[in-house]
Coordinates of C-alpha atoms in Angstrom, one line a residue:
M1 CA 60.6 21.3 -36.4
S2 CA 58.2 24.0 -35.3
L3 CA 56.5 24.0 -31.8
P4 CA 53.2 23.8 -31.5
S5 CA 50.8 26.6 -31.1
R6 CA 50.0 28.4 -27.9
P7 CA 45.9 28.2 -27.6
R8 CA 44.7 31.7 -27.0
P9 CA 43.2 32.4 -23.8
V10 CA 39.6 33.1 -23.4
I11 CA 37.9 35.8 -21.4
L12 CA 34.4 36.0 -20.4
I13 CA 33.1 39.7 -20.6
T14 CA 29.5 40.4 -19.4
G15 CA 27.3 43.6 -20.2
A16 CA 29.7 43.0 -23.5
S17 CA 27.1 44.5 -25.7
A18 CA 28.3 48.3 -25.8
G19 CA 29.9 50.6 -24.3
I20 CA 32.6 50.3 -22.2
G21 CA 31.8 46.4 -22.2
A22 CA 32.4 46.5 -26.1
A23 CA 35.3 48.3 -25.8
L24 CA 37.0 46.2 -23.4
A25 CA 36.4 43.1 -25.6
R26 CA 38.0 44.9 -28.6
V27 CA 41.0 45.6 -26.6
Y28 CA 41.6 42.2 -25.3
A29 CA 40.9 40.9 -29.2
E30 CA 43.7 43.0 -30.4
N31 CA 45.7 41.4 -27.9
G32 CA 45.5 38.0 -28.6
W33 CA 42.3 36.6 -26.7
D34 CA 39.3 34.7 -27.8
L35 CA 35.9 36.1 -26.3
V36 CA 32.5 34.6 -24.1
L37 CA 30.2 37.8 -25.0
T38 CA 27.6 37.9 -22.8
A39 CA 24.5 40.4 -22.1
R40 CA 20.4 40.0 -23.1
R41 CA 20.3 41.1 -26.4
E42 CA 22.2 38.8 -29.0
A43 CA 21.5 41.2 -32.0
P44 CA 24.3 43.7 -30.7
L45 CA 26.7 40.4 -29.6
Q46 CA 26.4 39.3 -33.1
A47 CA 27.4 42.6 -34.5
L48 CA 30.2 43.1 -32.0
A49 CA 31.5 39.4 -32.6
D50 CA 31.5 40.1 -36.9
E51 CA 33.7 42.9 -36.0
L52 CA 35.9 41.2 -33.4
A53 CA 36.3 38.4 -36.4
L54 CA 38.2 40.6 -38.5
T55 CA 41.1 40.7 -35.8
G56 CA 41.1 37.0 -36.0
A57 CA 39.2 36.5 -32.4
V58 CA 36.9 33.9 -32.0
S59 CA 33.7 34.8 -29.9
T60 CA 31.4 33.1 -28.4
L61 CA 27.8 34.3 -27.6
L62 CA 25.3 33.8 -24.7
T63 CA 22.6 35.5 -23.9
D64 CA 21.5 35.6 -20.2
D65 CA 20.0 38.0 -17.8
L66 CA 21.9 38.4 -14.6
A67 CA 18.9 39.8 -12.7
D68 CA 18.1 36.2 -12.4
P69 CA 20.2 34.3 -9.7
A70 CA 20.5 31.4 -11.7
A71 CA 22.1 33.3 -14.4
P72 CA 25.6 32.7 -13.2
R73 CA 25.4 29.1 -12.9
R74 CA 24.2 28.9 -16.2
L75 CA 26.8 30.9 -18.0
F76 CA 29.7 28.9 -16.0
D77 CA 27.7 25.4 -17.3
A78 CA 27.1 26.5 -20.9
V79 CA 30.9 27.5 -20.8
A80 CA 31.8 24.0 -19.4
H81 CA 29.9 22.6 -21.9
R82 CA 31.3 24.2 -24.9
G83 CA 34.6 22.8 -23.6
L84 CA 36.4 26.2 -23.1
A85 CA 38.6 27.0 -20.1
V86 CA 38.0 30.7 -19.0
D87 CA 41.4 32.7 -18.4
G88 CA 39.5 35.9 -17.9
L89 CA 36.4 37.5 -16.6
I90 CA 35.2 41.1 -16.7
N91 CA 32.3 42.2 -14.7
N92 CA 31.2 44.8 -17.1
A93 CA 27.4 44.4 -16.4
G94 CA 25.7 47.5 -15.2
Y95 CA 23.0 50.3 -14.8
S96 CA 21.6 52.8 -12.6
R97 CA 18.0 54.1 -11.0
T98 CA 17.9 58.1 -10.8
A99 CA 14.5 58.5 -9.8
G100 CA 15.2 58.3 -6.2
F101 CA 15.1 55.6 -3.6
L102 CA 11.6 55.9 -2.4
N103 CA 10.1 56.1 -5.9
T104 CA 11.9 53.2 -7.3
D105 CA 10.4 49.8 -6.8
P106 CA 12.1 47.1 -4.3
A107 CA 12.1 44.4 -7.5
D108 CA 14.1 47.2 -9.4
H109 CA 16.5 47.5 -6.7
R110 CA 16.7 43.9 -6.0
A111 CA 17.7 43.1 -9.6
M112 CA 20.2 45.9 -9.1
V113 CA 22.0 44.3 -6.4
Q114 CA 21.9 41.1 -8.0
V115 CA 23.3 42.0 -11.4
M116 CA 25.8 44.6 -10.1
L117 CA 27.1 42.9 -7.2
A118 CA 25.7 39.2 -6.2
A119 CA 25.9 38.3 -10.0
Q120 CA 29.7 39.4 -10.3
I121 CA 30.8 38.0 -7.4
E122 CA 29.4 34.7 -8.2
L123 CA 31.0 34.5 -11.1
A124 CA 34.6 35.1 -9.7
R125 CA 33.9 32.5 -7.4
L126 CA 32.9 30.3 -10.2
F127 CA 35.6 30.7 -12.6
A128 CA 38.6 31.8 -10.2
P129 CA 39.4 28.2 -9.1
A130 CA 40.2 26.8 -12.3
M131 CA 42.4 29.9 -13.3
V132 CA 44.6 29.4 -10.0
E133 CA 44.7 26.0 -10.8
R134 CA 46.2 26.5 -14.3
G135 CA 48.3 29.6 -12.5
H136 CA 46.9 32.0 -15.2
G137 CA 44.1 34.7 -14.9
R138 CA 42.8 38.2 -15.4
I139 CA 39.6 39.2 -13.2
L140 CA 38.6 42.9 -14.3
N141 CA 35.7 44.4 -12.0
V142 CA 34.5 47.5 -13.9
A143 CA 33.6 49.6 -10.6
S144 CA 33.2 53.6 -10.8
L145 CA 34.7 56.9 -9.6
A146 CA 31.1 57.0 -7.9
G147 CA 32.8 53.8 -5.6
Q148 CA 35.2 55.9 -4.2
M149 CA 32.9 59.0 -3.1
P150 CA 30.3 59.8 -0.8
A151 CA 27.0 58.0 -1.7
T152 CA 24.7 60.4 -3.3
G153 CA 20.8 60.7 -3.3
G154 CA 18.6 59.7 -6.6
D155 CA 20.8 56.9 -7.8
T156 CA 21.2 56.0 -3.8
L157 CA 22.1 52.7 -4.4
Y158 CA 24.9 52.8 -7.5
G159 CA 27.5 54.1 -5.1
P160 CA 27.7 51.8 -2.4
I161 CA 27.3 48.9 -4.8
K162 CA 30.4 50.2 -6.9
S163 CA 32.1 50.6 -3.0
F164 CA 31.6 47.4 -2.4
L165 CA 32.8 45.8 -6.0
I166 CA 36.3 47.9 -5.0
K167 CA 36.9 46.4 -1.7
A168 CA 35.8 42.8 -2.7
S169 CA 38.3 43.3 -5.7
Q170 CA 40.8 44.5 -3.5
G171 CA 40.6 41.9 -1.1
L172 CA 40.3 39.2 -3.7
H173 CA 43.7 40.8 -5.7
L174 CA 45.3 40.0 -2.1
E175 CA 44.2 36.6 -1.4
L176 CA 45.3 35.1 -5.0
R177 CA 48.6 37.4 -5.0
G178 CA 51.3 35.4 -6.2
T179 CA 49.0 32.7 -7.9
G180 CA 49.4 34.3 -11.5
V181 CA 45.6 35.5 -11.2
H182 CA 45.5 39.3 -11.4
V183 CA 42.4 41.3 -10.1
T184 CA 41.4 44.5 -10.7
A185 CA 38.7 47.2 -10.2
L186 CA 38.4 50.0 -13.2
C187 CA 36.9 52.8 -11.6
P188 CA 35.9 55.0 -15.0
G189 CA 34.1 58.6 -14.3
Y190 CA 32.1 60.0 -16.8
T191 CA 32.7 58.0 -20.2
L192 CA 30.8 58.6 -23.6
T193 CA 28.6 55.2 -23.7
E194 CA 25.1 54.7 -24.0
F195 CA 25.0 54.1 -19.9
H196 CA 22.8 57.9 -19.8
D197 CA 20.9 57.3 -22.6
V198 CA 19.5 54.3 -20.8
N199 CA 18.9 55.5 -17.8
G200 CA 17.4 58.8 -18.9
T201 CA 19.9 61.1 -17.9
R202 CA 21.8 62.4 -21.2
A203 CA 20.7 65.9 -21.1
E204 CA 21.1 66.3 -17.6
V205 CA 24.7 65.1 -17.4
S206 CA 25.9 66.7 -20.6
S207 CA 24.9 69.8 -19.4
A208 CA 26.1 69.4 -16.0
Y209 CA 29.7 68.7 -16.9
P210 CA 32.2 70.4 -19.5
A211 CA 33.5 68.2 -22.4
W212 CA 36.5 68.0 -21.4
M213 CA 35.8 66.0 -18.1
W214 CA 34.5 63.0 -20.6
Q215 CA 36.6 60.2 -21.4
T216 CA 36.0 57.6 -24.3
A217 CA 35.2 54.0 -23.7
D218 CA 38.2 52.9 -25.7
H219 CA 40.2 55.2 -23.5
V220 CA 39.0 53.4 -20.1
A221 CA 39.5 50.1 -22.0
R222 CA 42.8 50.4 -22.6
V223 CA 43.9 51.9 -19.2
G224 CA 41.9 49.3 -17.6
Y225 CA 43.8 46.4 -19.7
E226 CA 47.0 47.9 -18.9
A227 CA 46.3 47.8 -15.1
C228 CA 45.0 44.2 -15.2
E229 CA 48.2 43.1 -17.0
A230 CA 50.7 45.0 -14.0
N231 CA 48.3 43.4 -11.6
R232 CA 47.4 47.3 -9.7
P233 CA 44.6 46.5 -7.2
K234 CA 42.4 49.1 -8.5
V235 CA 42.9 52.2 -11.1
T236 CA 40.8 55.0 -11.7
P237 CA 41.7 56.5 -15.5
G238 CA 41.9 60.3 -16.0
A239 CA 43.9 63.3 -13.8
M240 CA 40.5 65.2 -12.8
N241 CA 38.9 61.5 -11.7
N242 CA 41.8 60.7 -9.4
L243 CA 41.9 64.2 -8.5
L244 CA 38.0 64.1 -6.9
A245 CA 38.7 61.0 -5.5
S246 CA 41.5 62.3 -3.5
L247 CA 39.2 65.5 -2.7
A248 CA 36.5 62.9 -1.5
K249 CA 39.0 60.9 0.6
H250 CA 40.7 63.7 2.6
L251 CA 37.6 66.6 2.7
P252 CA 35.8 66.1 5.9
D253 CA 32.8 63.8 6.1
R254 CA 30.5 67.0 5.7
V255 CA 32.3 68.6 3.2
A256 CA 32.4 66.1 0.9
L257 CA 28.9 64.7 1.0
N258 CA 27.9 68.9 0.4
M259 CA 29.9 68.3 -2.6
V260 CA 28.2 65.5 -4.1
G261 CA 25.1 66.7 -3.1
G262 CA 25.7 69.7 -5.4
H263 CA 26.3 66.8 -7.9
A264 CA 22.8 65.6 -7.5
K265 CA 21.2 68.7 -7.6
R266 CA 23.0 69.6 -10.8
L267 CA 21.6 66.7 -12.1
K268 CA 18.2 66.7 -10.9
R269 CA 18.1 63.7 -8.8
I270 CA 17.4 65.7 -5.6

């Protein structure tokens, strides 16, 4: 007599339409997960879902804009309405504003904080209790190397937001240790995605840093997957990125701040 097959776990991924989000979707699909894919645009989500179907993964598509404070609850309710039990959450939605603090509309600042911080915390608060109750879950928060460095000018809020996300992830990791729910902050450095095309800085970042400093989204996603499976509180892909994070941690504040100030100048942000 054969045993009944175990249902495939389901993971919800925000910002799943491209870049690291799409790469993480591929890695989780390869490892036996079904997916709830969410972003603002349906067409790229559908293209990704069609691709993932070749691996046997089933994808549910939910379009929404996390800049709307009501979006996290809508996503939670939409998942529940479909009868899905979410076993994993990847908070990946994000972007940067590089025109400078004083040159950015306050409404854009509010939207950035909502998408990259408030919504991610709320989604974790909504979905984590059921994971704890079932004794199994994965929460992977995509932060950034920038969250481990002194804040820079130009994209003034980006680094602080990512620092908050790292600390919140570490705190939740400690709180949920022993429950079967793993929490990890993934901190990529420069990664070959559409991120810099969207914020209009492709030319600057490509000329400022050599090709060997860049990583692929696939590599970053696999490092993140393995770290979350191992329940590591934080992971920074790449030896050079770890070196930079270590330097920023141990250098005097003035020296570290001047270092990232030079970085901002190379990118023509200050």
